[in-house]
Each structure stands twice: as structure tokens, then as C-alpha cells.
């Protein structure tokens, strides 16, 4: 029995949807076994089933999209909950109070007096701009200078640094 | 071999030269010091008559002299000696203030002299060393030995000073986590684009007849998305996605995936580490470090008493209180130090320090005979410390046993020449200047802090809920990570048994392992192989057509790799299968950016004033960013050749 010769790639209507990519001339010669196997396949029923499954899956994708929207519509993935930094923030504030206190002491050692405001520590190059409100943007450190000491505290917490003229201080006041 | 012999001989010769230099400098130091030139009283050491006013006067003198453009080192030396008599070990405020003056000096010689004096004021802190290095680099670039040595010495102190090292470790740890997370996202992005068609293809292969590839994709998508929706957890879907993708990954991609799951399993441990490090500020350990290594005034002493009352058995606190009592130089308090050092039970790690303190107190009280025994034991226990030997030298000298005193001094010099040099600079006769106390090593106090349980801050746990939702509990992280690692390992063995497809390096489509007999195990998929390798077998028009279609796909792949390299550096490498390099690029970009934008870290150290670049953190950040961006841009300009997975198993 002679082999049935199928069209070569040249004769195929080449389009983007049907590519002759894996077929060369040799493979377009089909064997009897292949023809027999093709004859045994279901025809219309399989096509209908295929399109039914496709339809159901499109419906499933739409349903998934709707479900996902309904599930996560109230969730903000770009914002953290308020308690996210609550635990560590106390450590950060303690460290900032120590840091600002050190800067105040260095400023006083150089300039013979505590600065009138914390901004001066930034101007003097001892602190960086956001040190005086780190870790939050709103300014949280209150600085009060008095006599030979200062008070540095955070209004919404009990964290306070009270510094009077101490043994550690290198500066002494000269009577006018 | 000849080279190695030459280098070895050179190294030995250099060592010998250094040893000879050290011995000769030691001899000259001892001769110059004239330690045993005059007799020493056997009476108790007097309390110092130095007061705080002396320090302040010296500081004013220094400022006046410095304003005239002179270094004022003599005044600073006297200030240092006064401070030591008063029990100051390090004076960071004064040292940083001197560094401020020094940094303004236009004459390098004056600046260097000021910085050297400032180092003596805070010998254990790294900051003056770093400031000196920066100054020398800017004003005296040719003096390599000055700025390079100062930089190295600064780092040596930075890793030993608890305030610095804990903050830096925390900074690097947090930034590593952030960078790891971003690198993981880039990896997932690249892998999703690269591996999803391959997974879908292999899934379609294993599905019953009648399912197309598109339908299989939808089914796979459902398997990934539905559990996440049911649990209201995006993280659940992401983890399933990663596990799915791992089935067809190459070995290096699989290694990165394994790393992601391992990191997930270690999340609670990471949180615990952050809590412990972050809680150092304001902790008992920090108070002890400051009391011992800076100065302890009345308020500090009260705080120590309160801490001891709260934890009576804590010998770290007890030892620190005894150090503070010793530094007062008052005979009554010295007697208390002797009594408590002798009567209390000390853990092995502290016993040598307590014995040395006891011996030093006895010498200060004018009882050198009684001091020999505890000092001898302290010398045997503290083999690296010079202090017991120095105190023994004083005790022998008081007993007029000059040979033994000389031996003790030489032994101290062998143990710590810098400590001896510092010790011999002062000839004052007060407890803090005449004798040496061995302070607890900072590492011991850091270990003590790390052994304490910190209050949980919940910094990762609270963010976990944002990504994982309420139903995927934080406690599930280790088992989820473990399960993921198991999937990756099992997937590897599965792939050894059942070959999976791999992305074709040219068109990016699935390279089916069943085609290997036809392609001879070539790295390309069958269509690419037939078109580009054995194209002569095709009709010329079909070949031209195939080349145009496959070329379009190849160009699309290439364009995507180039575009992704610019948009998300590293993800282009993932698309090409070069995952380790891609991960490194994204990681170094994220880590470097964090260092550039927040060089001081999430918790800012108290003494890092006046610069953002302590220890070269910002420089390192810029370096990492530059390397990552150059790599990404080079990849975008030249394309990244896809990895050729020759063995699908």
C-alpha cells in the first residue's frame, strides 16, 4: 500500500495560529498506523467536550477574579498596621534621646552653652535633618533649655532625659 | 613554589623585624619611664585632690589655644590625666568635641596632633579614629599610613565597642532581610515569566487527552489562587506558586528557591534576633558598659543600686558596682570592695576580674602583702590582661622587691603593650592612676545581653499579617518553610526519575525531553533545532517562515530580558536562568540603597554624630548600588545569553 503524501509546508496556509514548525518533508508522510489511529478517534463529541471545558474554565477565571476582588478589596497591602513598629519604636526613641543628648553635650562643649533649639544641632552638623523627629515625620522631641541643664522628652510617652550640670559635664558657667 | 618560598621567608623576616622593633621599643619605654627610680610608700594611696574644676579649666585652656591654631596637646594630656584620676575611662563628648576642632584645621600637622590627643581621650571608641581617617584622606591624601591605619583601627574598635557593634549588626541584619525580600520578589517575577509556560506544558503532558495547554494553565492557576482566596492569604498563593515553579527549575534556580523557603522557616528566629539587638538600648547591659567604660556619676550609681536590688544575684551588676566603689578611692569603699570580692561567689568568667579588683583595692589600702595572693590568681586566670601584672609590679615595688617588680612589668608588656604604655604615662598616686583594674570585656557584656530574653516587639509578626492574612498563623512559618524545602528536595529527585521540560534558550518555549532522541540531546527545543541546526532538511520557504516566527519569539524574549534588567535589575537574569547572579544583583542594589538612604541604621547610635558615613557605610552602599546598576545596564545593553540546560534531568 502506497503512503499518502500530506501537503508540504509550502502548501500549508501559513498563518500565526498554525505553524509548520515541527514538520519537514519527511514527516508529512503518514503511516498506516497513524491513519488507523485517527480513524478510531471520536469526532464531534470530543470537540463539543473540549469547548465545554474551555467555556467552564473561562467562567472559572471570571469567578476567580470576582472572588479575589471581593476578598481583598478592603486590604491595603501598601500600609502597615499601627502596631507594626510599636514594639521597636520605644527602643528607637530611647536611642534618639541618647543621641540628641550626646549632640547637645558636644555642642555645649564647643559653644559653651546648650543651643536654643534642636535645629541648631543640625546647623552645626552634629545631627542630620530628620534626627530631631526620627522615627516619625511629626516632631516628637520636645527640648527645653533652662539654667545649666535641659529637658528632652517625648510628649506621648514617659521617656524623658533630664540633664542638670553633672560631673560628666566639661563646661562650667562663668559668673557675669 | 619558588614564589611561595620567597613570600614565606619574607613574612618570617618581617615578623622577626617587627618582634625586634617591639622589643627595642619596649626596652626604651621601660627605660624612659624610670618606673623603679624612686621608692614607693607602703602607705594607703591618698584620694585624688583633682576635682571636676581641673578638667574644666584644662578644657578652657585647650579651646583658647586651639582658637590660635595650635594643637593644645599638652592641655589635653593633662585633661586626660585629670579625668583618669576621677575615674573616667573614655570621654566621648570631649573626644568628639576635640575632633570637631581638629576637623577645622587647615594644617594637617595640627589636625593630626589634635586627633591623636582626641584618641587618648576615648581610646575604646571607634569614632575619633574614623574622623581622623576621613580628615587625613581629605587633607593629607599622601599620608596613606595615617588614614588607612586610622580606618583599620576604627573598625577594630567598632567591632569591640558594644554600642557600635550591636547597632551595626542590627543595621546589616535588617537591611539584609529587606534586600533578601526584594531579591526574592524579583526572583519570583522572573521565574513566573520563565517557568509558568514550562510547568503548564508539563502539566498538559500529564493531563488526560482533551485538555489543551490553555486549559491546563487555567487549572494550574486555579490550584495556585484558590487556596489563597480560601485562606484570604496572598502569601499562601505565592508559596504554592513557588513550589509549582520549582518542579521544572534547574539546579541553581532550585537552590535559590530552597533558600527562600529556608528563610521563611527562620522568620521567628530572625524576629527574636532583631528584638534582642534592638533591646540593647536602655538595657542593663548598656548601663553596665557605660558605667565601666565611660564614667559613673551619682545618678549612675543610684541606677546600679536599683538594678542590683531588682536582681541581687546578678554578678555583672555586682562587679560594676564594685568598680564604681573602687574608683571613688575612698578607704571605706575600698574596704567594701575587698570584703565583697572575697566573700561572694563569682562565676568562672568573672572570677579573675574580681580577684584583680580585690588585689588592686588591697594595694590601694596599703596592704601589698595581702594583695599578692589574689593578684597572682588573677594573673593566672586573665592570661591576656596586663592589669594583674601591673598591680603585682606595684605591690612588689611597695615591698621593695625590685626584681620581681621588673619581671611583672615585663610580663605586663608582653601581654598588652598599649595598656602598659597608657599606664606608665601617668605618675600620679591615686587609685585610678597608680593601679590598673581589668574591666569586663565588652564581648562578655554583649553575650550577657544576648542571653537575656527580650520583650517581643512583633515587628515581623505584625507585617506578617498584612501579607499572610489572619488565617495563616505566624506560627506556621517554620512548618511552611520546612514543607517548601521538602517539596524542592523531592522535586529534585522526582526530576531525576521523570524528566521535565526546560525553557528553550532561543524561543523560551518548552524543550520537551521526549524530543531528545530526535535532537540528540541538543539544548534547543525541537522546532528551533530543526530550523536553526538541521535547517537544511526543511524546504527553503518553510525554513524562512520558521526562522521568521522563531526569530520573532527570540527577539521578544531578548527584549523582555533587556527591559526587565532595567525595570527590576536582576529579574532579566532570572529570565535567562542565571538566578544566582540575578539574585545577587537585586540584593546588592537593595542592600546598597538601604545603606545610602539610611546609613545610620534603624536604631541610630548615640555617638555617630557629625557624619553619615561612619565606618564607610555609605561608601559601601554606593559601591554596591554602582556594581548592581552597571551589571543591570550592561545586561540591558548586551543582553543576557540564556542558560543552556543540557540535562533535563
XYZ file of N, CA, C and O in Angstrom, chain B residues 397-514:
472
model
N 56.898 46.467 94.184
C 57.658 47.714 94.357
C 57.456 48.273 95.759
O 58.410 48.755 96.387
N 56.248 48.188 96.270
C 55.979 48.662 97.634
C 56.741 47.817 98.652
O 57.148 48.297 99.698
N 56.926 46.535 98.300
C 57.670 45.647 99.206
C 59.183 45.754 98.962
O 59.961 45.028 99.567
N 59.552 46.629 98.034
C 60.954 46.845 97.684
C 61.585 45.606 97.052
O 62.788 45.398 97.172
N 60.807 44.804 96.379
C 61.346 43.634 95.673
C 61.412 43.998 94.186
O 60.505 43.690 93.405
N 62.473 44.674 93.833
C 62.531 45.294 92.508
C 62.680 44.283 91.369
O 62.178 44.509 90.265
N 63.344 43.162 91.630
C 63.496 42.158 90.565
C 62.139 41.583 90.175
O 61.810 41.445 88.992
N 61.351 41.247 91.201
C 60.014 40.714 90.922
C 59.142 41.779 90.256
O 58.340 41.479 89.359
N 59.301 43.005 90.700
C 58.521 44.104 90.111
C 58.869 44.259 88.631
O 57.989 44.424 87.778
N 60.168 44.181 88.335
C 60.600 44.316 86.949
C 60.065 43.166 86.087
O 59.607 43.381 84.951
N 60.103 41.948 86.660
C 59.565 40.789 85.914
C 58.083 40.975 85.635
O 57.594 40.668 84.534
N 57.358 41.473 86.643
C 55.912 41.669 86.466
C 55.639 42.706 85.378
O 54.720 42.552 84.559
N 56.463 43.761 85.360
C 56.268 44.797 84.336
C 56.540 44.240 82.932
O 55.796 44.525 81.981
N 57.580 43.434 82.828
C 57.881 42.864 81.509
C 56.785 41.899 81.064
O 56.422 41.855 79.882
N 56.263 41.169 82.026
C 55.165 40.261 81.667
C 53.943 41.061 81.205
O 53.285 40.712 80.210
N 53.664 42.151 81.921
C 52.533 43.001 81.508
C 52.761 43.534 80.103
O 51.835 43.598 79.283
N 53.993 43.894 79.804
C 54.296 44.435 78.476
C 54.091 43.390 77.395
O 53.662 43.709 76.286
N 54.441 42.148 77.734
C 54.230 41.086 76.750
C 52.734 40.851 76.515
O 52.313 40.511 75.419
N 51.947 41.071 77.549
C 50.500 40.815 77.412
C 49.796 41.936 76.648
O 48.958 41.677 75.808
N 50.074 43.180 77.009
C 49.369 44.297 76.346
C 50.244 45.536 76.421
O 50.182 46.305 77.388
N 51.035 45.718 75.384
C 51.991 46.831 75.384
C 51.281 48.190 75.396
O 51.753 49.151 75.997
N 50.115 48.249 74.752
C 49.390 49.528 74.705
C 48.883 49.909 76.088
O 48.938 51.073 76.485
N 48.405 48.928 76.816
C 47.896 49.188 78.161
C 49.041 49.656 79.064
O 48.884 50.596 79.855
N 50.195 49.012 78.921
C 51.347 49.394 79.746
C 51.786 50.814 79.395
O 52.076 51.627 80.278
N 51.799 51.090 78.105
C 52.189 52.432 77.671
C 51.253 53.486 78.263
O 51.694 54.519 78.762
N 49.980 53.189 78.214
C 48.989 54.115 78.766
C 49.156 54.238 80.285
O 49.038 55.317 80.853
N 49.428 53.113 80.899
C 49.556 53.068 82.356
C 50.742 53.911 82.824
O 50.666 54.645 83.806
N 51.843 53.770 82.093
C 53.065 54.431 82.533
C 53.097 55.924 82.205
O 53.999 56.634 82.634
N 52.130 56.381 81.391
C 52.098 57.819 81.065
C 51.830 58.679 82.287
O 52.164 59.842 82.318
N 51.158 58.090 83.287
C 50.789 58.879 84.454
C 51.657 58.472 85.643
O 51.911 57.288 85.859
N 52.133 59.466 86.387
C 52.910 59.147 87.592
C 52.155 59.576 88.851
O 52.729 59.805 89.890
N 50.843 59.747 88.699
C 50.048 60.177 89.853
C 49.845 59.024 90.823
O 49.874 57.865 90.430
N 49.606 59.394 92.071
C 49.480 58.356 93.089
C 48.051 58.366 93.650
O 47.797 58.775 94.763
N 47.140 57.987 92.803
C 45.768 57.760 93.266
C 45.331 56.402 92.735
O 45.983 55.834 91.847
N 44.249 55.895 93.257
C 43.842 54.511 92.953
C 43.635 54.305 91.454
O 43.978 53.255 90.913
N 43.090 55.310 90.771
C 42.772 55.131 89.348
C 43.981 55.274 88.439
O 43.980 54.740 87.328
N 45.013 55.993 88.904
C 46.183 56.203 88.064
C 47.313 55.249 88.418
O 48.051 54.798 87.538
N 47.455 54.955 89.706
C 48.589 54.171 90.182
C 48.386 52.678 89.931
O 49.344 51.931 89.806
N 47.149 52.248 89.883
C 46.832 50.827 89.720
C 45.942 50.625 88.490
O 45.425 51.592 87.934
N 45.807 49.370 88.119
C 45.002 49.078 86.918
C 43.922 48.063 87.271
O 44.222 47.044 87.902
N 42.713 48.356 86.877
C 41.654 47.360 87.067
C 41.251 46.819 85.696
O 41.152 47.569 84.722
N 41.061 45.524 85.684
C 40.636 44.889 84.432
C 39.115 44.968 84.354
O 38.422 44.417 85.217
N 38.636 45.672 83.341
C 37.175 45.766 83.159
C 36.682 44.541 82.416
O 37.439 43.909 81.666
N 35.431 44.234 82.625
C 34.864 43.084 81.920
C 34.929 43.353 80.415
O 34.558 44.447 79.965
N 35.390 42.406 79.639
C 35.453 42.642 78.181
C 34.055 42.953 77.642
O 33.080 42.318 78.056
N 33.957 43.924 76.733
C 32.638 44.251 76.171
C 31.934 43.028 75.582
O 30.713 42.920 75.647
N 32.709 42.114 75.014
C 32.078 40.927 74.411
C 31.331 40.114 75.465
O 30.281 39.535 75.189
N 31.888 40.115 76.689
C 31.239 39.372 77.775
C 29.898 40.023 78.119
O 28.891 39.339 78.349
N 29.899 41.366 78.121
C 28.653 42.078 78.436
C 27.647 41.956 77.287
O 26.438 41.894 77.520
N 28.150 41.926 76.061
C 27.251 41.718 74.918
C 26.629 40.329 74.998
O 25.416 40.152 74.816
N 27.475 39.326 75.310
C 26.951 37.955 75.442
C 25.918 37.894 76.561
O 24.911 37.193 76.441
N 26.200 38.616 77.620
C 25.241 38.648 78.734
C 23.920 39.224 78.267
O 22.847 38.708 78.597
N 23.987 40.282 77.470
C 22.739 40.867 76.955
C 22.029 39.898 76.024
O 20.805 39.730 76.111
N 22.794 39.262 75.143
C 22.169 38.365 74.168
C 21.527 37.158 74.852
O 20.597 36.556 74.308
N 22.026 36.826 76.033
C 21.453 35.674 76.736
C 20.152 36.030 77.449
O 19.416 35.155 77.885
N 19.905 37.333 77.604
C 18.653 37.763 78.245
C 17.513 37.686 77.225
O 17.713 37.971 76.048
N 16.345 37.322 77.696
C 15.198 37.285 76.773
C 14.607 38.686 76.652
O 14.376 39.371 77.650
N 14.431 39.112 75.396
C 13.902 40.463 75.145
C 12.384 40.415 75.018
O 11.816 39.379 74.639
N 11.754 41.527 75.353
C 10.308 41.615 75.129
C 10.053 41.546 73.635
O 10.696 42.260 72.858
N 9.114 40.711 73.210
C 8.861 40.620 71.763
C 8.270 41.916 71.222
O 7.331 42.461 71.792
N 8.878 42.422 70.154
C 8.371 43.671 69.565
C 7.296 43.382 68.526
O 6.469 44.232 68.233
N 7.323 42.189 67.951
C 6.317 41.819 66.953
C 6.477 42.558 65.659
O 5.512 42.719 64.907
N 7.697 43.000 65.343
C 7.870 43.815 64.126
C 7.635 42.998 62.856
O 7.061 43.497 61.892
N 8.058 41.742 62.851
C 7.809 40.908 61.671
C 6.403 40.317 61.746
O 5.693 40.226 60.746
N 6.001 39.944 62.956
C 4.703 39.285 63.117
C 3.562 40.188 62.642
O 2.629 39.734 61.971
N 3.659 41.495 62.979
C 2.576 42.387 62.576
C 2.563 42.597 61.067
O 1.510 42.733 60.453
N 3.754 42.619 60.457
C 3.810 42.728 59.000
C 3.410 41.413 58.330
O 2.922 41.412 57.208
N 3.638 40.341 59.036
C 3.252 39.024 58.523
C 1.754 38.980 58.246
O 1.299 38.485 57.213
N 0.983 39.532 59.144
C -0.468 39.510 58.993
C -0.905 40.249 57.733
O -1.874 39.857 57.089
N -0.180 41.311 57.409
C -0.535 42.083 56.217
C -0.443 41.211 54.962
O -1.317 41.237 54.103
N 0.596 40.410 54.886
C 0.815 39.596 53.699
C 0.141 38.229 53.790
O -0.394 37.728 52.798
N 0.156 37.663 54.979
C -0.337 36.284 55.120
C -1.801 36.214 55.523
O -2.406 35.140 55.442
N -2.347 37.325 55.945
C -3.746 37.312 56.360
C -3.921 36.758 57.769
O -2.964 36.324 58.418
N -5.155 36.801 58.231
C -5.445 36.407 59.608
C -5.440 34.888 59.775
O -5.185 34.380 60.866
N -5.753 34.176 58.706
C -5.958 32.730 58.859
C -4.675 31.916 58.739
O -4.645 30.766 59.151
N -3.656 32.503 58.143
C -2.379 31.784 58.040
C -1.502 32.283 59.192
O -0.859 33.321 59.111
N -1.512 31.515 60.286
C -0.898 31.983 61.532
C 0.614 32.147 61.385
O 1.261 31.437 60.608
N 1.152 33.093 62.152
C 2.593 33.369 62.144
C 3.379 32.131 62.569
O 4.477 31.873 62.055
N 2.802 31.353 63.473
C 3.497 30.141 63.948
C 3.644 29.088 62.853
O 4.385 28.123 63.024
N 2.924 29.280 61.765
C 3.018 28.302 60.679
C 4.252 28.523 59.803
O 4.524 27.713 58.919
N 4.931 29.624 60.010
C 6.074 29.934 59.128
C 7.110 28.805 59.102
O 7.510 28.364 58.006
N 7.580 28.305 60.262
C 8.590 27.215 60.183
C 8.069 25.962 59.480
O 8.759 25.458 58.576
N 6.865 25.449 59.840
C 6.419 24.266 59.088
C 6.189 24.530 57.606
O 6.481 23.665 56.763
N 5.694 25.730 57.269
C 5.513 26.051 55.842
C 6.853 26.082 55.119
O 6.985 25.544 54.001
N 7.833 26.712 55.762
C 9.170 26.751 55.160
C 9.742 25.351 55.027
O 10.331 25.007 53.995
N 9.559 24.540 56.072
C 10.058 23.159 56.029
C 9.388 22.365 54.922
O 10.060 21.624 54.183
N 8.065 22.549 54.782
C 7.341 21.831 53.724
C 7.841 22.269 52.350
O 8.019 21.446 51.442
N 8.089 23.577 52.215
C 8.603 24.082 50.937
C 9.955 23.477 50.603
O 10.207 23.071 49.461
N 10.828 23.422 51.618
C 12.159 22.829 51.377
C 12.026 21.367 50.966
O 12.750 20.887 50.096
N 11.067 20.688 51.607
C 10.838 19.278 51.282
C 10.390 19.132 49.827
O 10.852 18.242 49.093
N 9.474 20.027 49.400
C 8.989 19.977 48.016
C 10.147 20.176 47.047
O 10.269 19.465 46.033
N 11.025 21.138 47.387
C 12.155 21.417 46.488
C 13.070 20.195 46.387
O 13.488 19.802 45.290
N 13.333 19.568 47.542
C 14.233 18.404 47.540
C 13.573 17.231 46.812
O 14.191 16.582 45.957
N 12.298 16.983 47.140
C 11.596 15.873 46.485
C 11.464 16.134 44.987
O 11.574 15.212 44.175
N 11.236 17.403 44.648
C 11.135 17.761 43.233
C 12.416 17.461 42.493
O 12.405 17.044 41.332
N 13.518 17.637 43.184
C 14.816 17.341 42.562
C 14.916 15.843 42.245
O 15.307 15.459 41.138
N 14.528 15.011 43.220
C 14.611 13.564 42.990
C 13.566 13.110 41.968
O 13.811 12.197 41.188
N 12.400 13.788 42.008
C 11.364 13.465 41.022
C 11.885 13.731 39.619
O 11.690 12.939 38.691
N 12.589 14.841 39.516
C 13.110 15.192 38.201
C 14.190 14.222 37.746
O 14.410 14.029 36.556
N 14.894 13.650 38.715
C 15.884 12.649 38.347
C 15.217 11.398 37.760
O 15.794 10.723 36.936
N 13.980 11.137 38.220
C 13.274 9.929 37.744
C 12.442 10.224 36.499
O 12.437 9.462 35.553
N 11.687 11.340 36.578
C 10.823 11.689 35.450
C 11.313 13.022 34.885
O 11.185 14.058 35.528
N 11.862 12.979 33.686
C 12.431 14.191 33.119
C 11.351 15.237 32.867
O 10.260 14.914 32.415
N 11.675 16.481 33.189
C 10.730 17.581 32.949
C 11.273 18.445 31.822
O 12.445 18.380 31.480
N 10.393 19.276 31.307
C 10.808 20.156 30.219
C 11.644 21.298 30.784
O 11.594 21.603 31.971
N 12.392 21.924 29.885
C 13.172 23.101 30.280
C 12.928 24.194 29.248
O 12.561 23.888 28.103
N 13.115 25.447 29.628
C 12.908 26.515 28.651
C 13.971 26.461 27.554
O 15.154 26.292 27.845
N 13.539 26.619 26.335
C 14.485 26.646 25.218
C 15.266 27.958 25.260
O 14.678 29.026 25.394
N 16.580 27.912 25.173
C 17.366 29.145 25.268
C 17.049 30.147 24.161
O 17.270 31.338 24.322
N 16.502 29.685 23.028
C 16.253 30.619 21.926
C 14.848 31.185 21.960
O 14.658 32.395 21.934
N 13.848 30.307 21.982
C 12.477 30.823 21.857
C 11.762 30.896 23.205
O 10.699 31.508 23.311
N 12.308 30.262 24.261
C 11.689 30.316 25.572
C 10.559 29.331 25.755
O 9.998 29.233 26.849
N 10.205 28.610 24.680
C 9.136 27.614 24.806
C 9.704 26.341 25.448
O 10.910 26.205 25.623
N 8.800 25.405 25.738
C 9.236 24.202 26.429
C 10.097 23.323 25.533
O 9.761 23.073 24.374
N 11.183 22.872 26.072
C 12.030 21.902 25.373
C 11.663 20.538 25.955
O 11.997 20.214 27.098
N 10.945 19.779 25.183
C 10.386 18.512 25.670
C 11.471 17.449 25.735
O 12.155 17.193 24.727
N 11.650 16.804 26.879
C 12.705 15.780 26.976
C 12.435 14.574 26.080
O 13.359 13.852 25.734
N 11.152 14.395 25.648
C 10.861 13.259 24.761
C 11.430 13.484 23.361
O 11.505 12.562 22.556
